[in-house]
Short mmCIF file of C-alpha atoms and ligand atoms in Angstrom, two decimals:
data_model
loop_
_atom_site.label_atom_id
_atom_site.label_comp_id
_atom_site.label_asym_id
_atom_site.label_seq_id
_atom_site.Cartn_x
_atom_site.Cartn_y
_atom_site.Cartn_z
CA UNK G 1 120.51 82.83 117.32
CA UNK G 2 119.52 84.14 113.95
CA UNK G 3 117.61 81.02 113.08
CA UNK G 4 115.57 81.52 116.21
CA UNK G 5 115.13 85.17 115.46
CA UNK G 6 113.35 84.47 112.23
CA UNK G 7 110.81 82.36 114.04
CA UNK G 8 109.82 85.18 116.32
CA UNK G 9 106.07 85.51 116.20
CA UNK G 10 104.62 88.95 116.54
CA UNK G 11 101.95 89.47 119.11
CA UNK G 12 98.48 89.03 117.77
CA UNK G 13 96.48 92.20 117.85
CA UNK G 14 93.40 91.21 115.95
CA UNK G 15 91.92 93.54 113.40
CA UNK G 16 93.14 96.64 115.20
CA UNK G 17 96.78 95.86 114.57
CA UNK G 18 97.10 98.67 112.05
CA UNK G 19 95.28 101.32 114.02
CA UNK G 20 98.46 102.84 115.37
CA UNK G 21 99.91 103.43 111.93
CA UNK G 22 100.83 106.95 111.11
CA UNK G 23 101.97 107.72 114.64
CA UNK G 24 105.70 108.28 115.02
CA UNK G 25 107.77 105.30 116.07
CA UNK G 26 109.18 106.47 119.37
CA UNK G 27 109.58 102.94 120.68
CA UNK G 28 112.80 101.49 119.33
CA UNK G 29 112.37 97.96 118.03
CA UNK G 30 115.21 95.49 117.90
CA UNK G 31 116.52 94.33 114.58
CA UNK G 32 115.57 90.76 115.51
CA UNK G 33 111.95 91.76 116.05
CA UNK G 34 111.70 93.64 112.81
CA UNK G 35 114.07 93.02 109.87
CA UNK G 36 114.81 89.47 111.00
CA UNK G 37 111.10 88.71 111.16
CA UNK G 38 110.93 88.49 107.38
CA UNK G 39 109.69 85.16 106.08
CA UNK G 40 109.08 83.18 102.97
CA UNK G 41 105.75 81.34 102.84
CA UNK G 42 105.64 78.53 100.30
CA UNK G 43 102.74 76.23 99.51
CA UNK G 44 103.32 72.48 99.50
CA UNK G 45 103.31 72.66 95.71
CA UNK G 46 105.96 75.39 95.61
CA UNK G 47 108.09 73.40 98.04
CA UNK G 48 108.15 70.58 95.51
CA UNK G 49 108.80 72.84 92.56
CA UNK G 50 111.72 74.80 93.92
CA UNK G 51 114.69 74.52 96.15
CA UNK G 52 113.67 76.55 99.17
CA UNK G 53 117.10 76.22 100.79
CA UNK G 54 118.31 79.13 98.70
CA UNK G 55 116.03 81.30 100.83
CA UNK G 56 117.86 80.54 104.08
CA UNK G 57 121.20 81.53 102.54
CA UNK G 58 119.67 84.69 101.18
CA UNK G 59 118.05 85.47 104.53
CA UNK G 60 121.29 84.97 106.42
CA UNK G 61 123.50 86.98 104.09
CA UNK G 62 121.04 89.86 104.03
CA UNK G 63 120.89 90.14 107.81
CA UNK G 64 124.63 89.65 108.27
CA UNK G 65 125.32 92.54 105.97
CA UNK G 66 122.45 94.78 107.05
CA UNK G 67 123.55 94.74 110.69
CA UNK G 68 127.08 95.96 110.01
CA UNK G 69 128.09 99.48 110.94
CA UNK G 70 129.26 101.61 107.99
CA UNK G 71 132.58 102.28 109.62
CA UNK G 72 133.45 98.57 109.36
CA UNK G 73 132.67 98.57 105.65
CA UNK G 74 134.49 101.63 104.38
CA UNK G 75 136.76 104.40 105.52
CA UNK G 76 136.37 108.05 104.62
CA UNK G 77 139.66 109.12 103.05
CA UNK G 78 140.47 112.76 102.62
CA UNK G 79 142.92 113.54 99.85
CA UNK G 80 144.34 116.65 98.29
CA UNK G 81 142.82 118.29 95.23
CA UNK G 82 142.99 116.68 91.82
CA UNK G 83 140.55 115.55 89.18
CA UNK G 84 138.18 112.69 88.52
CA UNK G 85 135.74 111.27 86.03
CA UNK G 86 132.75 108.91 86.22
CA UNK G 87 133.55 106.89 83.10
CA UNK G 88 130.69 105.31 81.18
CA UNK G 89 130.63 101.54 80.69
CA UNK G 90 132.50 100.35 77.58
CA UNK G 91 129.58 98.01 76.79
CA UNK G 92 127.01 100.78 76.74
CA UNK G 93 124.79 102.75 79.10
CA UNK G 94 122.56 99.85 80.17
CA UNK G 95 125.48 98.23 81.98
CA UNK G 96 126.00 99.10 85.59
CA UNK G 97 129.13 101.06 86.32
CA UNK G 98 130.44 102.32 89.63
CA UNK G 99 134.15 102.94 89.04
CA UNK G 100 135.68 106.36 89.51
CA UNK G 101 138.86 107.37 87.71
CA UNK G 102 140.72 109.57 90.11
CA UNK G 103 143.95 111.47 90.42
CA UNK G 104 144.93 113.52 93.45
CA UNK G 105 148.11 115.38 94.34
CA UNK G 106 149.21 113.27 97.24
CA UNK G 107 147.71 109.77 96.97
CA UNK G 108 147.94 107.22 94.23
CA UNK G 109 144.77 105.36 93.45
CA UNK G 110 146.51 102.05 93.99
CA UNK G 111 146.06 102.54 97.72
CA UNK G 112 142.27 102.53 97.25
CA UNK G 113 139.87 99.61 96.60
CA UNK G 114 140.55 98.71 92.98
CA UNK G 115 136.97 97.65 92.33
CA UNK G 116 135.82 101.20 92.95
CA UNK G 117 138.75 103.40 91.98
CA UNK G 118 141.25 103.38 89.21
CA UNK G 119 143.98 105.67 88.05
CA UNK G 120 142.91 108.62 85.94
CA UNK G 121 144.22 107.79 82.45
CA UNK G 122 147.29 109.89 81.77
CA UNK G 123 147.72 111.57 78.43
CA UNK G 124 150.20 114.08 77.17
CA UNK G 125 147.32 116.55 76.72
CA UNK G 126 146.66 119.02 79.49
CA UNK G 127 143.57 118.21 81.55
CA UNK G 128 140.51 119.87 80.10
CA UNK G 129 138.12 120.48 83.01
CA UNK G 130 134.46 120.12 82.05
CA UNK G 131 133.44 121.16 85.55
CA UNK G 132 135.34 122.72 88.44
CA UNK G 133 134.40 122.28 92.09
CA UNK G 134 135.97 124.86 94.38
CA UNK G 135 134.68 123.62 97.77
CA UNK G 136 135.75 120.45 99.55
CA UNK G 137 133.90 117.58 97.92
CA UNK G 138 132.89 114.01 98.75
CA UNK G 139 132.56 111.64 95.81
CA UNK G 140 129.98 108.95 95.53
CA UNK G 141 129.05 107.05 92.44
CA UNK G 142 125.97 104.96 92.95
CA UNK G 143 125.49 101.53 91.48
CA UNK G 144 123.42 102.84 88.67
CA UNK G 145 122.11 104.62 86.02
CA UNK G 146 122.72 106.44 82.83
CA UNK G 147 119.00 105.89 82.46
CA UNK G 148 116.91 106.82 85.43
CA UNK G 149 115.89 103.69 87.31
CA UNK G 150 113.60 104.48 90.18
CA UNK G 151 114.33 101.27 92.12
CA UNK G 152 118.09 101.81 91.99
CA UNK G 153 117.84 105.48 92.86
CA UNK G 154 115.80 104.63 95.97
CA UNK G 155 117.94 101.75 97.18
CA UNK G 156 121.44 102.51 95.91
CA UNK G 157 121.76 106.22 95.55
CA UNK G 158 119.52 107.81 98.16
CA UNK G 159 120.66 105.99 101.35
CA UNK G 160 124.35 106.53 100.64
CA UNK G 161 124.04 110.16 99.55
CA UNK G 162 121.79 110.95 102.50
CA UNK G 163 124.26 109.33 104.87
CA UNK G 164 127.11 111.43 103.46
CA UNK G 165 124.90 114.51 103.77
CA UNK G 166 124.10 113.89 107.42
CA UNK G 167 127.57 112.62 108.39
CA UNK G 168 129.75 115.23 106.72
CA UNK G 169 128.11 118.53 107.33
CA UNK G 170 130.26 120.80 105.23
CA UNK G 171 131.34 119.25 102.00
CA UNK G 172 129.74 119.34 98.61
CA UNK G 173 128.70 115.92 97.32
CA UNK G 174 129.47 114.91 93.74
CA UNK G 175 126.77 112.57 92.41
CA UNK G 176 126.40 111.14 88.94
CA UNK G 177 123.32 112.34 87.12
CA UNK G 178 121.22 110.46 84.57
CA UNK G 179 120.80 111.48 80.95
CA UNK G 180 117.38 113.09 81.52
CA UNK G 181 118.17 114.93 84.74
CA UNK G 182 115.56 113.05 86.79
CA UNK G 183 117.99 112.28 89.62
CA UNK G 184 118.32 116.01 90.47
CA UNK G 185 114.52 116.33 90.34
CA UNK G 186 114.12 113.36 92.65
CA UNK G 187 116.66 114.56 95.22
CA UNK G 188 115.24 118.07 95.17
CA UNK G 189 111.78 116.66 95.80
CA UNK G 190 113.10 114.49 98.63
CA UNK G 191 115.01 117.24 100.43
CA UNK G 192 115.79 120.62 98.91
CA UNK G 193 118.65 121.24 101.37
CA UNK G 194 120.30 118.00 100.35
CA UNK G 195 119.85 118.98 96.71
CA UNK G 196 121.67 122.28 97.34
CA UNK G 197 124.71 120.41 98.61
CA UNK G 198 125.04 118.29 95.48
CA UNK G 199 127.02 118.87 92.33
CA UNK G 200 125.49 116.73 89.58
CA UNK G 201 128.12 115.26 87.32
CA UNK G 202 127.32 113.65 83.97
CA UNK G 203 129.30 110.53 83.03
CA UNK G 204 132.51 111.13 81.09
CA UNK G 205 132.90 114.73 82.28
CA UNK G 206 136.31 115.63 83.68
CA UNK G 207 135.83 117.29 87.05
CA UNK G 208 138.64 119.33 88.57
CA UNK G 209 138.63 119.94 92.30
CA UNK G 210 140.30 122.94 93.84
CA UNK G 211 139.98 121.83 97.41
CA UNK G 212 140.14 118.56 99.35
CA UNK G 213 138.48 115.43 98.03
CA UNK G 214 136.94 112.81 100.30
CA UNK G 215 136.23 109.32 99.04
CA UNK G 216 134.37 106.41 100.60
CA UNK G 217 136.88 103.66 100.28
CA UNK G 218 135.29 100.23 100.82
CA UNK G 219 137.28 97.44 102.49
CA UNK G 220 139.12 95.35 99.95
CA UNK G 221 136.66 92.41 100.19
CA UNK G 222 133.86 94.63 98.95
CA UNK G 223 133.84 94.12 95.20
CA UNK G 224 130.45 95.45 94.20
CA UNK G 225 128.28 98.21 95.61
CA UNK G 226 125.19 96.07 95.96
CA UNK G 227 126.85 94.49 98.97
CA UNK G 228 126.38 97.77 100.77
CA UNK G 229 122.84 97.24 102.04
CA UNK G 230 123.34 98.53 105.55
CA UNK G 231 120.44 99.27 107.83
CA UNK G 232 122.36 102.18 109.37
CA UNK G 233 122.22 103.94 106.00
CA UNK G 234 118.55 103.31 105.40
CA UNK G 235 117.76 104.41 108.97
CA UNK G 236 118.93 107.95 108.18
CA UNK G 237 116.62 108.16 105.21
CA UNK G 238 113.71 106.74 107.19
CA UNK G 239 114.17 109.34 109.88
CA UNK G 240 113.72 112.00 107.26
CA UNK G 241 110.75 110.17 105.72
CA UNK G 242 108.94 110.00 109.07
CA UNK G 243 109.37 113.75 109.51
CA UNK G 244 108.03 114.35 106.03
CA UNK G 245 104.87 112.33 106.46
CA UNK G 246 101.83 114.51 106.96
CA UNK G 247 100.03 112.04 109.16
CA UNK G 248 97.35 111.10 106.65
CA UNK G 249 95.11 108.11 107.09
CA UNK G 250 96.60 104.71 106.53
CA UNK G 251 93.73 102.83 104.97
CA UNK G 252 94.76 101.39 101.62
CA UNK G 253 95.95 98.14 100.18
CA UNK G 254 98.13 98.43 97.10
CA UNK G 255 98.25 95.77 94.42
CA UNK G 256 101.30 96.32 92.22
CA UNK G 257 100.13 95.60 88.73
CA UNK G 258 103.07 94.52 86.62
CA UNK G 259 101.33 93.24 83.54
CA UNK G 260 102.45 92.36 80.05
CA UNK G 261 103.34 95.38 77.96
CA UNK G 262 104.20 97.58 80.98
CA UNK G 263 107.95 96.94 81.14
CA UNK G 264 110.62 95.03 79.29
CA UNK G 265 112.47 93.87 82.38
CA UNK G 266 110.41 90.72 82.96
CA UNK G 267 108.76 89.33 86.12
CA UNK G 268 105.35 90.19 84.74
CA UNK G 269 102.11 88.63 85.85
CA UNK G 270 99.48 87.15 83.67
CA UNK G 271 96.29 89.28 83.66
CA UNK G 272 93.94 86.54 84.76
CA UNK G 273 96.19 85.46 87.60
CA UNK G 274 96.56 89.05 88.77
CA UNK G 275 92.75 89.30 88.92
CA UNK G 276 92.62 86.13 91.03
CA UNK G 277 95.24 87.55 93.41
CA UNK G 278 93.18 90.72 93.83
CA UNK G 279 90.08 88.58 94.47
CA UNK G 280 91.94 86.59 97.13
CA UNK G 281 92.95 89.88 98.73
CA UNK G 282 89.31 91.07 98.70
CA UNK G 283 88.19 87.87 100.42
CA UNK G 284 90.93 88.20 103.01
CA UNK G 285 89.95 91.82 103.67
CA UNK G 286 86.31 90.85 104.16
CA UNK G 287 87.36 88.11 106.56
CA UNK G 288 89.37 90.68 108.51
CA UNK G 289 86.40 93.09 108.50
CA UNK G 290 88.19 95.59 106.36
CA UNK G 291 86.69 97.20 103.26
CA UNK G 292 87.56 95.21 100.12
CA UNK G 293 87.30 98.39 98.03
CA UNK G 294 90.39 99.81 99.76
CA UNK G 295 92.51 98.00 97.17
CA UNK G 296 94.26 100.39 94.81
CA UNK G 297 95.85 99.06 91.63
CA UNK G 298 99.24 100.65 91.11
CA UNK G 299 101.34 100.49 87.96
CA UNK G 300 103.38 103.66 88.30
CA UNK G 301 101.05 105.61 86.03
CA UNK G 302 98.42 108.25 86.48
CA UNK G 303 96.31 107.83 83.35
CA UNK G 304 98.92 107.65 80.62
CA UNK G 305 101.45 109.85 82.41
CA UNK G 306 104.02 108.52 84.87
CA UNK G 307 103.04 109.26 88.48
CA UNK G 308 105.07 112.02 90.11
CA UNK G 309 107.41 111.25 93.03
CA UNK G 310 104.98 113.02 95.35
CA UNK G 311 102.01 110.97 94.11
CA UNK G 312 103.83 107.69 94.66
CA UNK G 313 104.98 108.83 98.05
CA UNK G 314 101.47 109.83 99.13
CA UNK G 315 99.95 106.63 97.87
CA UNK G 316 102.41 104.32 99.58
CA UNK G 317 102.45 106.26 102.82
CA UNK G 318 98.70 105.60 103.02
CA UNK G 319 99.05 101.82 102.68
CA UNK G 320 98.88 99.19 105.40
CA UNK G 321 99.46 96.38 102.94
CA UNK G 322 101.33 96.25 99.63
CA UNK G 323 101.68 93.19 97.43
CA UNK G 324 103.22 92.46 94.04
CA UNK G 325 106.20 91.03 92.18
CA UNK G 326 109.74 92.24 92.61
CA UNK G 327 110.14 95.40 90.53
CA UNK G 328 110.96 99.09 90.77
CA UNK G 329 107.47 99.96 92.08
CA UNK G 330 108.27 98.03 95.26
CA UNK G 331 110.93 100.67 96.00
CA UNK G 332 107.99 102.75 97.26
CA UNK G 333 107.94 100.53 100.36
CA UNK G 334 110.44 103.11 101.62
CA UNK G 335 107.54 105.56 102.08
CA UNK G 336 105.28 103.31 104.15
CA UNK G 337 104.35 104.63 107.57
CA UNK G 338 105.02 102.74 110.71
CA UNK G 339 104.17 102.85 114.37
CA UNK G 340 105.75 100.61 116.98
CA UNK G 341 107.18 97.11 116.90
CA UNK G 342 103.79 95.43 116.67
CA UNK G 343 101.70 97.73 114.52
CA UNK G 344 103.67 97.82 111.36
CA UNK G 345 102.28 97.69 107.84
CA UNK G 346 102.93 94.60 105.75
CA UNK G 347 104.49 93.85 102.39
CA UNK G 348 104.08 90.64 100.41
CA UNK G 349 106.67 90.48 97.63
CA UNK G 350 106.70 87.77 94.96
CA UNK G 351 110.29 86.73 94.37
CA UNK G 352 112.20 84.66 91.81
CA UNK G 353 112.82 81.04 92.71
CA UNK G 354 114.85 78.16 91.29
CA UNK G 355 111.73 77.38 89.27
CA UNK G 356 111.80 80.69 87.36
CA UNK G 357 115.00 80.06 85.40
CA UNK G 358 113.18 80.75 82.15
CA UNK G 359 111.60 84.00 83.35
CA UNK G 360 113.21 87.22 82.14
CA UNK G 361 114.44 89.29 85.05
CA UNK G 362 114.96 86.25 87.30
CA UNK G 363 118.47 85.36 86.22
CA UNK G 364 121.70 86.86 84.99
CA UNK G 365 123.87 85.19 82.40
CA UNK G 366 127.50 84.58 83.11
CA UNK G 367 129.09 83.19 79.97
CA UNK G 368 126.87 80.24 79.08
CA UNK G 369 125.56 79.82 82.59
CA UNK G 370 122.33 81.21 83.87
CA UNK G 371 122.58 82.32 87.44
CA UNK G 372 119.42 82.45 89.45
CA UNK G 373 118.78 85.69 91.28
CA UNK G 374 116.48 86.02 94.25
CA UNK G 375 115.84 89.70 94.69
CA UNK G 376 113.64 91.40 97.19
CA UNK G 377 113.25 94.96 98.39
CA UNK G 378 113.52 93.51 101.87
CA UNK G 379 117.19 93.03 101.09
CA UNK G 380 117.62 96.15 98.98
CA UNK G 381 116.24 98.19 101.88
CA UNK G 382 118.55 96.41 104.34
CA UNK G 383 115.81 94.52 106.17
CA UNK G 384 113.10 97.23 105.86
CA UNK G 385 112.47 97.16 109.61
CA UNK G 386 109.48 99.54 109.44
CA UNK G 387 107.34 96.87 107.75
CA UNK G 388 106.57 93.18 108.26
CA UNK G 389 107.96 91.45 105.21
CA UNK G 390 106.46 88.34 103.64
CA UNK G 391 107.83 86.63 100.54
CA UNK G 392 106.08 84.30 98.16
CA UNK G 393 107.76 82.30 95.43
CA UNK G 394 107.17 82.93 91.78
CA UNK G 395 107.10 79.81 89.63
CA UNK G 396 107.51 79.25 85.92
CA UNK G 397 104.54 80.19 83.79
CA UNK G 398 105.48 78.89 80.33
CA UNK G 399 107.72 76.05 79.27
CA UNK G 400 109.83 78.44 77.23
CA UNK G 401 111.66 81.72 77.83
CA UNK G 402 109.08 84.17 79.03
CA UNK G 403 108.54 87.62 80.50
CA UNK G 404 105.74 86.20 82.60
CA UNK G 405 105.97 84.40 85.91
CA UNK G 406 103.30 82.63 87.89
CA UNK G 407 102.72 83.34 91.59
CA UNK G 408 102.39 80.63 94.24
CA UNK G 409 98.76 81.49 94.97
CA UNK G 410 98.36 79.29 98.02
CA UNK G 411 101.51 80.76 99.59
CA UNK G 412 100.13 84.21 98.79
CA UNK G 413 96.79 83.41 100.39
CA UNK G 414 98.43 82.22 103.63
CA UNK G 415 100.62 85.36 103.67
CA UNK G 416 97.57 87.58 103.23
CA UNK G 417 95.82 86.22 106.29
CA UNK G 418 98.98 86.40 108.38
CA UNK G 419 99.62 89.97 107.22
CA UNK G 420 96.07 91.09 107.96
CA UNK G 421 96.04 89.48 111.38
CA UNK G 422 98.96 91.76 112.17
CA UNK G 423 100.95 88.67 112.98
CA UNK G 424 104.20 87.16 111.96
CA UNK G 425 103.62 83.83 110.29
CA UNK G 426 104.35 80.67 112.17
CA UNK G 427 106.78 78.90 109.95
CA UNK G 428 107.03 75.69 111.89
CA UNK G 429 103.48 74.83 111.02
CA UNK G 430 104.32 74.65 107.37
CA UNK G 431 105.24 71.02 106.85
CA UNK G 432 108.17 71.11 109.24
CA UNK G 433 109.86 73.71 107.10
CA UNK G 434 112.82 75.41 108.72
CA UNK G 435 114.15 78.63 107.38
C1 LIG V 501 146.86 113.77 101.59
O1 LIG V 501 146.29 115.05 101.86
C2 LIG V 501 145.22 115.07 102.77
C3 LIG V 501 144.65 116.48 102.78
O2 LIG V 501 145.63 117.46 102.95
C4 LIG V 501 145.71 114.61 104.14
O3 LIG V 501 144.65 114.62 105.07
C5 LIG V 501 146.27 113.19 103.98
O4 LIG V 501 146.80 112.75 105.20
C6 LIG V 501 147.33 113.14 102.90
N1 LIG V 501 147.68 111.74 102.68
C7 LIG V 501 148.94 111.33 102.52
C8 LIG V 501 149.12 109.86 102.34
O5 LIG V 501 149.88 112.07 102.54
C1 LIG V 502 92.67 81.34 101.68
O1 LIG V 502 92.95 81.17 103.07
C2 LIG V 502 91.78 81.26 103.88
C3 LIG V 502 92.25 81.27 105.33
O2 LIG V 502 93.06 80.20 105.62
C4 LIG V 502 90.85 80.13 103.54
O3 LIG V 502 89.69 80.21 104.35
C5 LIG V 502 90.49 80.24 102.07
O4 LIG V 502 89.69 79.12 101.69
C6 LIG V 502 91.73 80.27 101.20
N1 LIG V 502 91.34 80.53 99.83
C7 LIG V 502 91.72 79.74 98.84
C8 LIG V 502 91.20 80.09 97.50
O5 LIG V 502 92.47 78.80 99.01
#
């Protein structure tokens, strides 16, 4: 079933496919038509260079998880008052931490998922509350950040917090804040009413609760929060996004410029290749009778200042096509406007492959082993059903460890034409490839 679903071809609408963008999506689309329509388009060269089978596993796992209802993944447990702490990671603030140390009057933490909760360390000292919450509170610690990381805030924090906000209409929500206080700014910008419901808790602060505490207790097989990419969560956020959009024109193409010197997290593109990709996009736009000067280069900055949340939101909600390598900037796909099942905007994301083992940001180390990581905002946004998602492999650029990756240009070029036709790509035509 699912294998068939990914071969679904969207109806061809010619150059007018995007004309409905910006109108509210009142027509519900099925998950199979939208999220499951995501594809990877490799060139013959990329097929030789990397093991494309990893894509089908990735595709399958993403959809399996995305389609699950939250209630099958965790239970909401209400406990009596007590105290808790969001401890910082023993190896330093750059390490991801999502554990909560908790003590409540009537439940021992051992009855909760041990990957998310552990017993509040007991000492002979009396508890010294750094913060007291008097109202009932729901706790959620996102998979993230002592340092503000836009991509994580958009995909890990926002959907979950927004879901709690819309599901539990009375309680306060305790959310971990970052060291610079940008998370509160972001949530206030997104929805001031949501912001009012939140108590921002710095790591390592002891919080005492005077009323009931509710926790999201994941099923015992859930060991890490990045498994929790559920489309039901993202759907709540999207509903709010579509209400927020002041129906501006949707007439831009965004090229995500992730060049050397802009970030230390790898997956950068070489300047001259990036220029070629932009030129390919211009040619494709001309061929589709669209203005080639609608391409906007985006690197998260406005001059030498970082762009504001509002600026990024406005820019991406005016785009009918976005392309670039996997990186935080792609989180802005969340703001793209949509119409119905056929007239959706398109995203082409360049993702790590088995050929990018020497590219920083494409692997994690586990002891001496390097583990390859395919990452895409298609997955992080639980299938991103409001856009048509295309993936293109990145390949190695240098023979040594490098921050720079090379993009499969031919795969990119095919994706461009498919995206601009307003069509889903026809995978079977590509050398008998099955995904
Ligand atoms: C603990 O207290 C909460 C709130 O009063 C209650 O809903 C819950 O059932 C109690 N749990 C146990 C195991 O006693
Ligand atoms: C990109 O694809 C188009 C459409 O298939 C083709 O006409 C064009 O020659 C390709 N460009 C390059 C540089 O391969």
